[in-house]
Amino acid sequence: MEIHVRHLKALLVRSLLVIAMIVAGLGAGAAGVQAAVPNLWGFALVDTTSGVPTTAHQAGSWPPGFTVQVSPGGTGQVYVKFPQIGVPNGGVVHVTAVSPYAEWCQIQKWGQSGPDEIVAVQCYKYGGGPVWARFSIVFSHSTGTLPPPQAFGYVFWDGGAIVSHHNSAGATNTVTPTGTGEWLVDLPGLGSSGYAGNIQVTAVDAQQPARCKVAKWGAGPGVQQIVVRCHDKADKPLKTGWTLTYHRERAVTGAAIPPKNFAYTFDNQPTVAGPYAPIPSGVNYNSQGAVNTIQSAGPGLRLVRFPKVGVLPDHVQVTAYGPGPEYCNLLAPWGTGGGDAIVRDVACYKGTGRVDQPSMVTYLSAR
């Protein structure tokens, strides 16, 4: 039975890809318009500058037999190829540095190359020097609607306009600049009566070091309102591009066929030694009904445990929360075993020093 199910899933993936290529052949829609192509997604933990990254932490909606490939560019720059899931326009990308140092990674650009999706990633150490660092990366392109309370939406802002977006309520996302390096994002129709869901934000800039984060979050029945703030290498507010994804009771990939195992949490009490379960429960979701917990692993270090959802291949992203220039990465690759996924640790920084900082963490398995 298991083999039969896998065969059916493989056929479904092939069918979706065929449809994607047909639609691509008809021409791409205008920027900012949700193109009529199927949901596509892929993720990887990039632990090499050339070849195939670890297969334990990569998966996607491509047919069997394909893998993620990476190739080096300049210092600290890596090109990531997601096979067979290229789309003419749109989608969203997030990246998180995996490093024991005060480093971050950002997106430079991404786009279709033949049947593939290519993403250029650049990593920096604090102060702006380019540096090689491992990183986790996820790409997705979504269409269609979801029944509440599930919700999913994303925005790619290029510094002056929305380039691509999606809203699972069928509404139109908006972005309003509110100051240098600050934007108010409205996701209408994705509202909730209380705080629920998870947010990931990544800087997009091909010219200079940039870091972006969630500065503020307002949840209401009709809309999610999120303030994005970005900073340069010297912690000054920066006008730049960025991506944002909001997901509620849905994996960060937002795929049409969601995995059975995913979870997310909001470390909104980073000074609590723990282990503790963040509240309200809507920000601490686990698809298997278990309770995610967070505890201190030292100054600026937080151990996050996602019980009962840990199944390889899998993926983690983290985003810092708060108005200042603090930022977060992953100290080391997460561990998966015994049904649990353990992030050891989320590391947050102000300058080069570790600080206790709120953060949002999201986990998903491909299964």
Tab-separated table of C-alpha atoms in Angstrom, residues 55 142 185 187 241 282 302 317-318 332 337 342:
chain	number	residue	atom	x	y	z
A	55	THR	CA	19.967	14.788	0.903
A	142	SER	CA	1.297	29.065	-4.404
A	185	VAL	CA	2.116	44.945	5.215
A	187	LEU	CA	-2.830	40.694	4.479
A	241	GLY	CA	13.842	44.514	-0.989
A	282	GLY	CA	-2.196	29.871	18.087
A	302	ARG	CA	17.323	29.018	22.529
A	317	GLN	CA	13.650	28.795	9.085
A	318	VAL	CA	13.971	31.501	11.748
A	332	ALA	CA	24.011	24.424	13.854
A	337	GLY	CA	15.165	11.549	15.630
A	342	ILE	CA	15.250	19.671	17.895
